[in-house]
Coordinates of C-alpha atoms in Angstrom, one line a residue:
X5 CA -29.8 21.3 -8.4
X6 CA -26.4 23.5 -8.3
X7 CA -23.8 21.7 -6.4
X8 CA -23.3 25.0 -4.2
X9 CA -27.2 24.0 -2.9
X10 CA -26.7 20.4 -2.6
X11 CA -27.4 19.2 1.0
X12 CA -24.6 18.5 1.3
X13 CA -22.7 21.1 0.0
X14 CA -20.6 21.7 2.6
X15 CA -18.9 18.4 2.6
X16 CA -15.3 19.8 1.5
X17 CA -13.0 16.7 1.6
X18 CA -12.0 15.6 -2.0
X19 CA -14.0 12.4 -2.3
X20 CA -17.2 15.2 -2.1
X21 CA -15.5 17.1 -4.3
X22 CA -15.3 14.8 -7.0
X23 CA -18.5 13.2 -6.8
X24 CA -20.2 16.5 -7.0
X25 CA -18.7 16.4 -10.4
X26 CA -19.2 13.1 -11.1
X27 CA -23.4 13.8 -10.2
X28 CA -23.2 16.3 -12.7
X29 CA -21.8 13.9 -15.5
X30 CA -24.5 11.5 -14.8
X31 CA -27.8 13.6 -14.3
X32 CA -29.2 12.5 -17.5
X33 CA -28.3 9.0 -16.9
X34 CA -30.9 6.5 -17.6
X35 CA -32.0 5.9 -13.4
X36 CA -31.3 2.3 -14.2
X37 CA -27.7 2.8 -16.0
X38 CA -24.7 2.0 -13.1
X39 CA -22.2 4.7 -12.9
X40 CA -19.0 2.8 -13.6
X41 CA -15.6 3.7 -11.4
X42 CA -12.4 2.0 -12.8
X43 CA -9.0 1.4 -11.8
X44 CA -6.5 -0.8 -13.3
X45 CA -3.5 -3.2 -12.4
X46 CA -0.8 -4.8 -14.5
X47 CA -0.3 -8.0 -12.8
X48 CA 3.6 -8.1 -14.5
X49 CA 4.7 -7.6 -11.3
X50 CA 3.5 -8.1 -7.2
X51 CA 1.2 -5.5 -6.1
X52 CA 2.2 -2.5 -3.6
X53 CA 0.8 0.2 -1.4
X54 CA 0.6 2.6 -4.9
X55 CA -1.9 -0.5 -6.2
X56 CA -3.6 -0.4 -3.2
X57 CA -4.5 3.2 -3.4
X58 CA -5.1 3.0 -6.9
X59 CA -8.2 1.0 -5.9
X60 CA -9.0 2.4 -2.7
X61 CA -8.9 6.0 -3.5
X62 CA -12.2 5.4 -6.5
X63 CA -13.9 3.6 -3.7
X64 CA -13.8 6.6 -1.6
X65 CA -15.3 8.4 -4.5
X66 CA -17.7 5.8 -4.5
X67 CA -18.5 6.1 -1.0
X68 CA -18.9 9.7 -1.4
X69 CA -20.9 9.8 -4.5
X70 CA -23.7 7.6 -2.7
X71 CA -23.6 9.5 0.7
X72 CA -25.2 12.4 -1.8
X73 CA -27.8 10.5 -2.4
X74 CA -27.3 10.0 -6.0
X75 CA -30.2 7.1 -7.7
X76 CA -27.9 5.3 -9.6
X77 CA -26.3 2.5 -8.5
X78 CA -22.9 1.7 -8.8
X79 CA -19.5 -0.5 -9.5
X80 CA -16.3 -0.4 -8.5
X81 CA -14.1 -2.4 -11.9
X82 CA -10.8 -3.5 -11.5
X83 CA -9.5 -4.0 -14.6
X84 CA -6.2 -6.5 -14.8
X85 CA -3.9 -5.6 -18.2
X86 CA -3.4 -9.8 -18.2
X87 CA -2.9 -9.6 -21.8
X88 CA 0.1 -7.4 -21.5
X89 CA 3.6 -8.8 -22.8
X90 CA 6.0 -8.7 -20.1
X91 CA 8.3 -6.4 -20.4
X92 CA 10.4 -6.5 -17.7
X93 CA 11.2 -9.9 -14.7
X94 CA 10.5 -8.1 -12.0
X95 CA 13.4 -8.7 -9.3
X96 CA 11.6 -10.3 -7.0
X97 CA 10.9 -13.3 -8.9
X98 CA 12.7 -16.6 -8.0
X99 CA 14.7 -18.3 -10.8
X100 CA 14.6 -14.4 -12.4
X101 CA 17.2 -15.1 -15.1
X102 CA 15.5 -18.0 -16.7
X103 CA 12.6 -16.4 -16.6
X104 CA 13.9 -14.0 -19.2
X105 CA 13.0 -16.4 -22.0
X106 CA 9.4 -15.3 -21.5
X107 CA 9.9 -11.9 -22.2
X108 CA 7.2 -10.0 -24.8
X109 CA 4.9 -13.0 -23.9
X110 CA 1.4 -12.0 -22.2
X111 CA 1.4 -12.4 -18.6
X112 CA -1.8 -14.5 -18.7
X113 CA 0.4 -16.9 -20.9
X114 CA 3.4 -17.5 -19.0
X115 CA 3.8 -20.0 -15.9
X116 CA 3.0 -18.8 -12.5
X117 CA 6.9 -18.6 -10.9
X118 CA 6.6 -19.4 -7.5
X119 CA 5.3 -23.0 -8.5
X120 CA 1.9 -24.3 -9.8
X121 CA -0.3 -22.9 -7.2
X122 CA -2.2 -20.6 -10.4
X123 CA -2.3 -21.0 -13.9
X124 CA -0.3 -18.4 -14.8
X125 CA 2.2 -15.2 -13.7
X126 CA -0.7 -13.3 -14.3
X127 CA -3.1 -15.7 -12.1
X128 CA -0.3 -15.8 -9.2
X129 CA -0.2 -11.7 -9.0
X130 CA -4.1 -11.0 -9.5
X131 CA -4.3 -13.8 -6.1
X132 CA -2.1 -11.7 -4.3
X133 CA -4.0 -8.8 -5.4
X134 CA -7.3 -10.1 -3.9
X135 CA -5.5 -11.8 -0.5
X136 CA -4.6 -8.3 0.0
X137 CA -7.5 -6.2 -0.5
X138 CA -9.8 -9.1 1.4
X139 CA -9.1 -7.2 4.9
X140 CA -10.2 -3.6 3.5
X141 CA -13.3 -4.4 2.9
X142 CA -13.7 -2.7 -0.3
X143 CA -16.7 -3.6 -2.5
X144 CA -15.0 -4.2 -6.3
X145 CA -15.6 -6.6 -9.4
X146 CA -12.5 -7.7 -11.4
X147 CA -12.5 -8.0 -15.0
X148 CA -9.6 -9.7 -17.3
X149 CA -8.2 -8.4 -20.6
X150 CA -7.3 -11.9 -21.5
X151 CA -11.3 -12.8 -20.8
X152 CA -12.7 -9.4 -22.1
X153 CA -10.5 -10.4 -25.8
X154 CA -12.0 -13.7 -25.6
X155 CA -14.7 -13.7 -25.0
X156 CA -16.1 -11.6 -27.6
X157 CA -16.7 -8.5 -25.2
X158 CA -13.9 -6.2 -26.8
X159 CA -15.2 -7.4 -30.4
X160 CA -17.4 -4.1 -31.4
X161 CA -14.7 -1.9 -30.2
X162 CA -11.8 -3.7 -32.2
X163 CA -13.7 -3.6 -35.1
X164 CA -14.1 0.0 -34.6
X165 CA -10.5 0.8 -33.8
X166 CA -9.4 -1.4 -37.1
X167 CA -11.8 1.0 -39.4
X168 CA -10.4 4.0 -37.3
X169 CA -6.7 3.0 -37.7
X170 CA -5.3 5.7 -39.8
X171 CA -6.9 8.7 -37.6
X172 CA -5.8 6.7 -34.0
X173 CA -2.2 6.5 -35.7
X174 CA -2.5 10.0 -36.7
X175 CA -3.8 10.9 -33.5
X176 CA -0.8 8.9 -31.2
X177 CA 2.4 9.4 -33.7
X178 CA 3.3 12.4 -33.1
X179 CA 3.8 12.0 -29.7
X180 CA 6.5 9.1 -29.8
X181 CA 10.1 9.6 -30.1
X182 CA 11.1 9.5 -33.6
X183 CA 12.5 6.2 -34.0
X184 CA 9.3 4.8 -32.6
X185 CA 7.1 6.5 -34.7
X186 CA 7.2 4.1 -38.1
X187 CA 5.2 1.2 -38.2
X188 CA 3.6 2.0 -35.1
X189 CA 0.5 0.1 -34.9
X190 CA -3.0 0.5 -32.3
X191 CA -2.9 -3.5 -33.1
X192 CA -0.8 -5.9 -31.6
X193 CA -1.3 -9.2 -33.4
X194 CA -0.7 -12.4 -31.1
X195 CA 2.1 -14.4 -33.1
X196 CA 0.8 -18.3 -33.5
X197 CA 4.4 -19.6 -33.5
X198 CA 6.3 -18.5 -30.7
X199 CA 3.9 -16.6 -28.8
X200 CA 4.8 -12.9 -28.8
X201 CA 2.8 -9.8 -28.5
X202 CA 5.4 -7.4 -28.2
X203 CA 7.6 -8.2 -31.5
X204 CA 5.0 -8.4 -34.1
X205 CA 4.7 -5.6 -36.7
X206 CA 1.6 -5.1 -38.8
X207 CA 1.9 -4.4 -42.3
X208 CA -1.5 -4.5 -43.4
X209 CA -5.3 -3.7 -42.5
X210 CA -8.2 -5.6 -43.5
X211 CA -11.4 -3.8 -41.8
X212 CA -13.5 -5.8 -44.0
X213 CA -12.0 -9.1 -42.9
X214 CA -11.6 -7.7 -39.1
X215 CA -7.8 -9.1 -39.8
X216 CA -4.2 -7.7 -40.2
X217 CA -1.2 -8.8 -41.8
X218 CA 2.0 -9.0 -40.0
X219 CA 5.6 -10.3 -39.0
X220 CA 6.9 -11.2 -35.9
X221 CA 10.2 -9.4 -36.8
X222 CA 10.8 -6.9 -33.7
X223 CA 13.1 -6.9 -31.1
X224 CA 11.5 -5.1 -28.1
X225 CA 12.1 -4.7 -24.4
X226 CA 14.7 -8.3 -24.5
X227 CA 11.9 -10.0 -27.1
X228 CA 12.6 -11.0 -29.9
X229 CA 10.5 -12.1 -32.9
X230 CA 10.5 -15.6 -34.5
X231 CA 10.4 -14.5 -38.4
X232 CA 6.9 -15.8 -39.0
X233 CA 4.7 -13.8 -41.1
X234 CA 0.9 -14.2 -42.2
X235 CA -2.7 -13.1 -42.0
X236 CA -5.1 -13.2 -39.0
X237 CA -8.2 -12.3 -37.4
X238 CA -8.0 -9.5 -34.5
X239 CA -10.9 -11.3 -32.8
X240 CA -11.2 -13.6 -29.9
X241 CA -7.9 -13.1 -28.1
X242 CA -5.7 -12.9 -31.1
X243 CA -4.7 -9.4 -30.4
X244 CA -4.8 -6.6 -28.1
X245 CA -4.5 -3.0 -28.7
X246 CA -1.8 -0.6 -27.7
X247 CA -2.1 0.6 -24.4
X248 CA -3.1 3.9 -24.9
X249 CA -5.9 2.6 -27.1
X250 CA -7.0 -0.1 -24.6
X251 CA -7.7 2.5 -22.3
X252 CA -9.7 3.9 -24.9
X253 CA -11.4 0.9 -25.6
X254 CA -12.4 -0.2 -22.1
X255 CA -13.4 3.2 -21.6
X256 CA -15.8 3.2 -24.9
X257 CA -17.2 -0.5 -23.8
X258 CA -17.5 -0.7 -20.3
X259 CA -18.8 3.1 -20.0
X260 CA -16.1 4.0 -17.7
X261 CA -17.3 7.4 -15.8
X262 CA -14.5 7.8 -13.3
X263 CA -10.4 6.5 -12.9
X264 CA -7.9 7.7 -11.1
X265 CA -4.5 8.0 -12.4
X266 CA -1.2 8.9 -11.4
X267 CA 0.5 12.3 -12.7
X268 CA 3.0 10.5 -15.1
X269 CA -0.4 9.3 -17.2
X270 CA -1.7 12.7 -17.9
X271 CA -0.5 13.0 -21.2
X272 CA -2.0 9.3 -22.1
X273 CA -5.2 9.8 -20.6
X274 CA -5.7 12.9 -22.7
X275 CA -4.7 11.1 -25.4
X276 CA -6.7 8.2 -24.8
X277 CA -9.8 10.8 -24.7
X278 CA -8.8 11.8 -27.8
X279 CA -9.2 8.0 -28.8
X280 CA -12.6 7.2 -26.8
X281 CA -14.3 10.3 -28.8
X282 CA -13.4 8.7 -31.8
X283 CA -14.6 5.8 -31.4
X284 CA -18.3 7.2 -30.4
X285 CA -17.5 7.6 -26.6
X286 CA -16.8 9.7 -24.0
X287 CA -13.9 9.6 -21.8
X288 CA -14.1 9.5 -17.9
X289 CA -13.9 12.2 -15.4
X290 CA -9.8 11.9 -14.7
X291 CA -7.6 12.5 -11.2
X292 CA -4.2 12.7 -11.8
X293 CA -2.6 11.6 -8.1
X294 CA 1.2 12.1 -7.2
X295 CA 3.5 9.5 -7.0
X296 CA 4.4 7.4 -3.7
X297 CA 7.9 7.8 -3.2
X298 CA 10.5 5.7 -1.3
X299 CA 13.0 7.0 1.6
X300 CA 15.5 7.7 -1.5
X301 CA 12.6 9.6 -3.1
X302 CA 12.3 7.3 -6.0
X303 CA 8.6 6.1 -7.4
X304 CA 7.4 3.0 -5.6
X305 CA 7.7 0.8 -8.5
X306 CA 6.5 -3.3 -8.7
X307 CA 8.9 -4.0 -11.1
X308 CA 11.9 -3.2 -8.6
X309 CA 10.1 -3.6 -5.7
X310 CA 10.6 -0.6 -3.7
X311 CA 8.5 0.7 -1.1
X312 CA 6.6 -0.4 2.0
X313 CA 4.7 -3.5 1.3
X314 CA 1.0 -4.1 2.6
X315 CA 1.7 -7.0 4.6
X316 CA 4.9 -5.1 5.9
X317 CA 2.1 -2.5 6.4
X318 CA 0.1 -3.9 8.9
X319 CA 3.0 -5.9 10.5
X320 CA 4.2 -2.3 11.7
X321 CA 0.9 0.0 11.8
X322 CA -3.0 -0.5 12.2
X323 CA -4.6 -1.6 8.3
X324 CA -6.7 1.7 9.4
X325 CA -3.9 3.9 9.4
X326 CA -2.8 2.4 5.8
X327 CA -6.3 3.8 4.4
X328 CA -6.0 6.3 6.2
X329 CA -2.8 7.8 5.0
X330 CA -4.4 6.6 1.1
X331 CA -7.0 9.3 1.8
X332 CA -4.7 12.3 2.6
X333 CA -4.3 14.8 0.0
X334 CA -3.7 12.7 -3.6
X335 CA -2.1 15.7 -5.3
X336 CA 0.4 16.0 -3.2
X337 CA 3.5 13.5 -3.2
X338 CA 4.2 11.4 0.0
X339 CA 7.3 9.5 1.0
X340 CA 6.5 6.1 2.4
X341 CA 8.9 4.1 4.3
X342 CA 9.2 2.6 7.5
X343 CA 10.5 5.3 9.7
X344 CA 7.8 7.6 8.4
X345 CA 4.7 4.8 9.7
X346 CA 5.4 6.3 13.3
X347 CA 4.1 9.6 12.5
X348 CA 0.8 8.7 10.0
X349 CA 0.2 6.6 12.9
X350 CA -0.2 9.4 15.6
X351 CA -1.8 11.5 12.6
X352 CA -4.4 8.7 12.3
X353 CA -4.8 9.0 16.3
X354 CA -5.4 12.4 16.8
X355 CA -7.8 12.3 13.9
X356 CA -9.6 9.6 15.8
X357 CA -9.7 11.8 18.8
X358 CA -11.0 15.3 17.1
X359 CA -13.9 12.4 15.4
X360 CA -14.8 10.6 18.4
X361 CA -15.8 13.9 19.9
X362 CA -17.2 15.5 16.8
X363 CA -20.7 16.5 15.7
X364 CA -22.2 13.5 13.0
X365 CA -22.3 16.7 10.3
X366 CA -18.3 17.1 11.4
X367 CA -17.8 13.4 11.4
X368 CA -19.5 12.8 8.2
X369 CA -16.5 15.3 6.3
X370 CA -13.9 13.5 8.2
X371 CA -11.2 11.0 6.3
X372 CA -12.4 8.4 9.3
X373 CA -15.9 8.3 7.6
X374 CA -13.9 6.8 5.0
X375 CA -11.1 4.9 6.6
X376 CA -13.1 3.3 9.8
X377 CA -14.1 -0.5 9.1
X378 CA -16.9 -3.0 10.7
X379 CA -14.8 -3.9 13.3
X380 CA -12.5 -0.6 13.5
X381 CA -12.4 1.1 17.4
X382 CA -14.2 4.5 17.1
X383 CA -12.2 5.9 20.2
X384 CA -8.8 6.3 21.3
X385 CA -9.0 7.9 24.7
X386 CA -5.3 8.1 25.7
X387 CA -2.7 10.5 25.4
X388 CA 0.0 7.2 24.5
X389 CA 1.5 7.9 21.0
X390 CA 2.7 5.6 18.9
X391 CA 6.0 7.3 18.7
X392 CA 6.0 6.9 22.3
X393 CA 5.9 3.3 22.5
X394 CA 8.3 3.1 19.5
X395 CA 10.9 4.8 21.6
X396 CA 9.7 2.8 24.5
X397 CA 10.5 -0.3 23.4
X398 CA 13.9 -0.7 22.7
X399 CA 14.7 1.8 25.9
X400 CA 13.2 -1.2 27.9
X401 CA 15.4 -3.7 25.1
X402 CA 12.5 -6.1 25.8
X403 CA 10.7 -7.9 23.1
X404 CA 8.3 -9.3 26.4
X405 CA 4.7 -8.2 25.5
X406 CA 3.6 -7.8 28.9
X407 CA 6.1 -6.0 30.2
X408 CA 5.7 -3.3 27.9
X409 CA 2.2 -3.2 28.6
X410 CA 2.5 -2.7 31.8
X411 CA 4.6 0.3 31.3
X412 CA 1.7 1.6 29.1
X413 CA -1.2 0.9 31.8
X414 CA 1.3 2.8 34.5
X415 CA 1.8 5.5 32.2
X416 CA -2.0 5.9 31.4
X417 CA -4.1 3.6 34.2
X418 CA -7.2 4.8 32.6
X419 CA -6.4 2.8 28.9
X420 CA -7.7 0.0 30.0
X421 CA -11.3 1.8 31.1
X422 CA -12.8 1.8 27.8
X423 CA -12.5 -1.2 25.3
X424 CA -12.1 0.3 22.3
X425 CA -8.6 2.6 23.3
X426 CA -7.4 -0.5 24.8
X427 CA -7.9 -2.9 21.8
X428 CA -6.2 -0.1 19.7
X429 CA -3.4 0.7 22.2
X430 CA -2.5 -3.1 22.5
X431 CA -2.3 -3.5 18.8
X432 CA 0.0 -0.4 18.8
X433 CA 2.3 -2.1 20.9
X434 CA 1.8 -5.5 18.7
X435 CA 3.5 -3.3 16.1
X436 CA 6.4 -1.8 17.9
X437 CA 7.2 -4.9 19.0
X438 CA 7.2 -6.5 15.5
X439 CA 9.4 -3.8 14.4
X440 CA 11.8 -3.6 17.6
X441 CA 12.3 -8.0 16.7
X442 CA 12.8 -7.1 13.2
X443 CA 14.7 -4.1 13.2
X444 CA 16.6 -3.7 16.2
X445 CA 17.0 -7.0 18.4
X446 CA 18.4 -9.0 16.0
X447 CA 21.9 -5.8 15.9
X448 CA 22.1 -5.7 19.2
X449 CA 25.3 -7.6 20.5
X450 CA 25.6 -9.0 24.1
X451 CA 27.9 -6.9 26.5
X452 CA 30.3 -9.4 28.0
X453 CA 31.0 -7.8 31.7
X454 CA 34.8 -7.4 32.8
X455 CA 35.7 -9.9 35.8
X456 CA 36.1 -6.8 38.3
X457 CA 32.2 -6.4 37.3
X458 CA 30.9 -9.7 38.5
X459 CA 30.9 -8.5 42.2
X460 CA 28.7 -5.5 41.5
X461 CA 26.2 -7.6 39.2
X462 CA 25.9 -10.5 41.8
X463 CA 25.7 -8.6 44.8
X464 CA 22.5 -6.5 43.6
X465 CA 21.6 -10.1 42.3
X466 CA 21.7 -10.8 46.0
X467 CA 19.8 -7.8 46.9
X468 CA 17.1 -8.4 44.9
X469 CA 16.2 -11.8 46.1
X470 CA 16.3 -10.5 50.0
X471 CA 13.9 -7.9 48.5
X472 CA 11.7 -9.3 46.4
X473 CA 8.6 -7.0 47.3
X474 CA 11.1 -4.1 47.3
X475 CA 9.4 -0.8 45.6
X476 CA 10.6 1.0 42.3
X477 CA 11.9 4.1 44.7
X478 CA 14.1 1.2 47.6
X479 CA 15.3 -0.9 44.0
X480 CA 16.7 2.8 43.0
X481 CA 18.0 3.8 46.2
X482 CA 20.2 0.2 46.2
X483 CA 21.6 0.8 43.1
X484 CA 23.2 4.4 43.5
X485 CA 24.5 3.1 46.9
X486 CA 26.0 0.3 45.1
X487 CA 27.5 2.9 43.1
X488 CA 28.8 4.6 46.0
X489 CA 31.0 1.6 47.1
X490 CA 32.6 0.9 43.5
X491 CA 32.7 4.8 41.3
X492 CA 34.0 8.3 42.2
X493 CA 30.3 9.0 41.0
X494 CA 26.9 6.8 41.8
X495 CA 25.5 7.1 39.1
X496 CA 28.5 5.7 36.5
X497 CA 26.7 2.1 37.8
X498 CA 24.2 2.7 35.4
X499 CA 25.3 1.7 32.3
X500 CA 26.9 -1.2 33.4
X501 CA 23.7 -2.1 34.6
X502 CA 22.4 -1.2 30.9
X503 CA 24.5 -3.2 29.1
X504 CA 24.0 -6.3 30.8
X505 CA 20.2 -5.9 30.8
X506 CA 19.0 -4.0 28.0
X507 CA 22.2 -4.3 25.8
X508 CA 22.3 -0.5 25.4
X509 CA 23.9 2.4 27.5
X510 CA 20.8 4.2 28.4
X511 CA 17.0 2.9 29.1
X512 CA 14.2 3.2 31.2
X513 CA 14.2 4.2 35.3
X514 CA 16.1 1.2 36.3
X515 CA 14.0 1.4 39.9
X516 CA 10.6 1.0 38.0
X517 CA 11.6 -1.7 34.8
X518 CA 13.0 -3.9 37.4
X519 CA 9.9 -3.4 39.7
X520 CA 7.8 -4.4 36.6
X521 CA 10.0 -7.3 35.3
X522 CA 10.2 -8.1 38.7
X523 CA 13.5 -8.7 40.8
X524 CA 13.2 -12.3 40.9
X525 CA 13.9 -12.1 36.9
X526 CA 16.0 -9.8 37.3
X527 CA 18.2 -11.5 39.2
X528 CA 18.7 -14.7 37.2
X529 CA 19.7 -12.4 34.6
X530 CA 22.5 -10.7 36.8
X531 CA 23.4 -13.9 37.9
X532 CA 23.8 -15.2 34.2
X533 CA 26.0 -12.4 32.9
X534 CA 28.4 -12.9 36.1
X535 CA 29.3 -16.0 36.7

């Protein structure tokens, strides 16, 4: 069937698109032969928000592919590079300089740096990996290069790539810098002695012994080698191959038939093809994605750790949001810091509105089919934004939950009439709070009234507990007369009244915070400041 006449056809977000193309690939496909979507992490350093779409974005695909209908089922691989010498301490480590000394060494080889709670730095970053992709509820299978080496798994490949040797260096040469191009090797040898991957050279191919000869004689990215020199086997996790060539070679073994990649890999994923093709396979359908970049526009990096965090993440925005934002447009590049949450936020919530009152054929061609989780609330029947609250929060200069959410209900009464807006809504002010005590409270500084103050701060102290059922319209009327008796002008009262509350010259209708605080309060806290 053409992909024009498909059902459904007219299902234009990308995920569709892709997996339209992706059903072609696998047509012929033995019905019983799972379609395999891959994506890859290098546990050198913590994961980020770029990992995180690095997995999701395939499992949209996924989700796509098999709301066409397709017979074949399906897996979602996440392959760890744990075999990788580290090239790089990333600067978040603890105890970063002494570190150093394990530099070139593969990460599933060194100790785990924040203690002994895994066996390795590897171990340590592939548990964060998981803890943080636990609450998306994204189906996926990890796989280990350390494991897949082995174990035997990578064994028929390896042996292929060793006979193939001369045409893979033929193939990968000319596009290295010239210094890098002699004695450039698909194999990296494991050294015995001191434990390098990166600083070993070979000089020598044995495809009829599957073994190399080589030295351990380089000095590569702050490794360097210990002079030992021999023969050995490239089996059972005494080598890896080259990058490039072990995307090739998962590609070739595992039957890869989708990856995502980011932009900056093009040039290696064509090579890679190259690769694959020679070694009997075929490479993946590819998406190149654009980069996530910081408020400096820089690439989101692990190694430096730049960027918004995941836990960060959710400590300032819905996790919905977060997948939400992963699902918008891939090709094109997005700046993600913490100012910028405020406004995929209120894009997420509008989005929510247009699907709650959608058609299922409009719903089913929305980024919320994708996004929404088991427990997710379908509606958001409010016209609150989250920039709203945002402002609203530190214009009250209140880190007291209910408070704020009483401003919210009298803003919009009806929020609390359907569950699901009200669930959403007070997890929206959850997060405004977290970033007004992380952000903003902790600057502010305490405005220490003049003595000629004191009289004006206790005597609408005074007022307020004579009137402590006084509305938000008599609690305003008191003030500008109070401002009357001590200013040329009423209203210059006002930010004195600021200061000492909210720790900030402007806020909120004083009239209505203090009706919602509640005089009584509000009065200690006059008293406090003046005596």
């Amino acid at each position: 069937m053409a992909s024009n006449d498909h059902p459904h056809s007219h299902l234009d977000l990308w995920p569709y698109e892709e997996a339209r193309k992706l059903a072609q690939r696998v047509r012929d496909y033995d019905p019983q032969r799972p379609v395999i979507f891959e994506s890859g992490f290098g546990p050198s350093g913590q994961p980020h928000l770029g990992t995180m779409g690095e997995i999701l974005r395939p499992a949209y695909v996924r989700h796509a592919f098999e709301t066409l209908g397709d017979i074949h089922p399906s897996r979602l691989i996440v392959f760890i590079d744990d075999m990788d010498g580290l090239r790089k301490v990333p600067e978040n480590i603890p105890g970063r300089d002494a570190f150093a000394r394990y530099l070139g060494q593969p990460v599933s080889r060194i100790p785990d740096p924040f203690g002994s709670c895994h066996g390795s730095f590897a171990a340590h970053m592939v548990g964060l990996l998981v803890t943080f992709l636990q609450p998306v509820e994204v189906d996926y299978e990890l796989l280990q290069s350390s494991e897949m080496y082995a174990s035997g798994r990578f064994d028929e490949g390896l042996k292929r790539i060793l006979a193939k040797h001369q045409e893979i260096i033929a193939i990968v040469t000319p596009t290295l810098r010239e210094e890098n191009r002699a004695g450039w090797s698909p194999i990296m040898p494991l050294c015995p002695r001191c434990g390098q991957i990166n600083s070993t050279l070979v000089t020598a191919y044995h495809p009829e012994r599957t073994s190399v000869d080589f030295s351990c004689e380089r000095s590569f990215a702050g490794a360097q080698g210990c002079g030992f020199a021999g023969e050995q086997s490239i089996l059972g996790g005494k080598a890896k191959v080259q990058w490039k060539v072990d995307w090739a070679l998962r590609w070739h073994v595992l039957g890869v038939d989708y990856e995502l990649y980011g932009k900056d890999l093009i040039d290696s994923a064509r090579l890679s093809g190259q690769i694959v093709r020679l070694l009997g396979g075929s490479p993946p359908l590819g998406f190149a994605f654009e980069m996530y970049l910081d408020e400096e526009g820089h690439k989101v990096s692990k190694s430096v750790g730049r960027g918004v965090g995941v836990e960060q993440w959710r400590r300032y925005a819905p996790l919905e949001v977060l997948k939400y934002f992963l699902i918008l447009n891939p090709r094109r590049a997005r700046r993600l810091f913490l100012e910028a949450i405020p406004q995929y936020v209120d894009e997420y919530l509008m989005a929510l509105r247009d699907w709650a009152e959608a058609d299922p054929a409009a719903r089913l061609n929305s980024p919320l089919e994708f996004v929404l989780q088991s427990n997710s609330p379908r509606r958001f029947n409010s016209s609150v934004s989250f920039g709203m609250l945002m402002n609203l929060v530190p214009a009250l200069g209140t880190s007291d939950r209910e408070l704020l959410w009483k401003y919210v209900v009298s803003y919009d009464p009806g929020i609390i009439n359907d569950p699901d807006t009200e669930t959403l809504a007070r997890n929206l002010v959850e997060c405004a709070l977290n970033f007004y005590r992380d952000f903003i409270e902790p600057t502010k500084q305490p405005y220490v009234p003049a003595r000629e103050e004191h009289g004006q701060l206790r005597a609408l102290a005074q007022w307020l507990e004579s009137n402590p059922d006084a509305a938000a319209e008599e609690i305003e009327r008191q003030i500008y007369d109070l401002g009357r008796a001590h200013y040329d002008r009423p209203g210059k009262i006002f930010p004195l009244l600021y200061k000492v509350l909210l720790g900030q010259e402007r806020g909120p209708r004083l009239g209505a915070f203090i009706r919602l605080a509640t005089p009584a309060k509000i009065a200690d806290a006059l008293r406090s400041r003046s005596s």
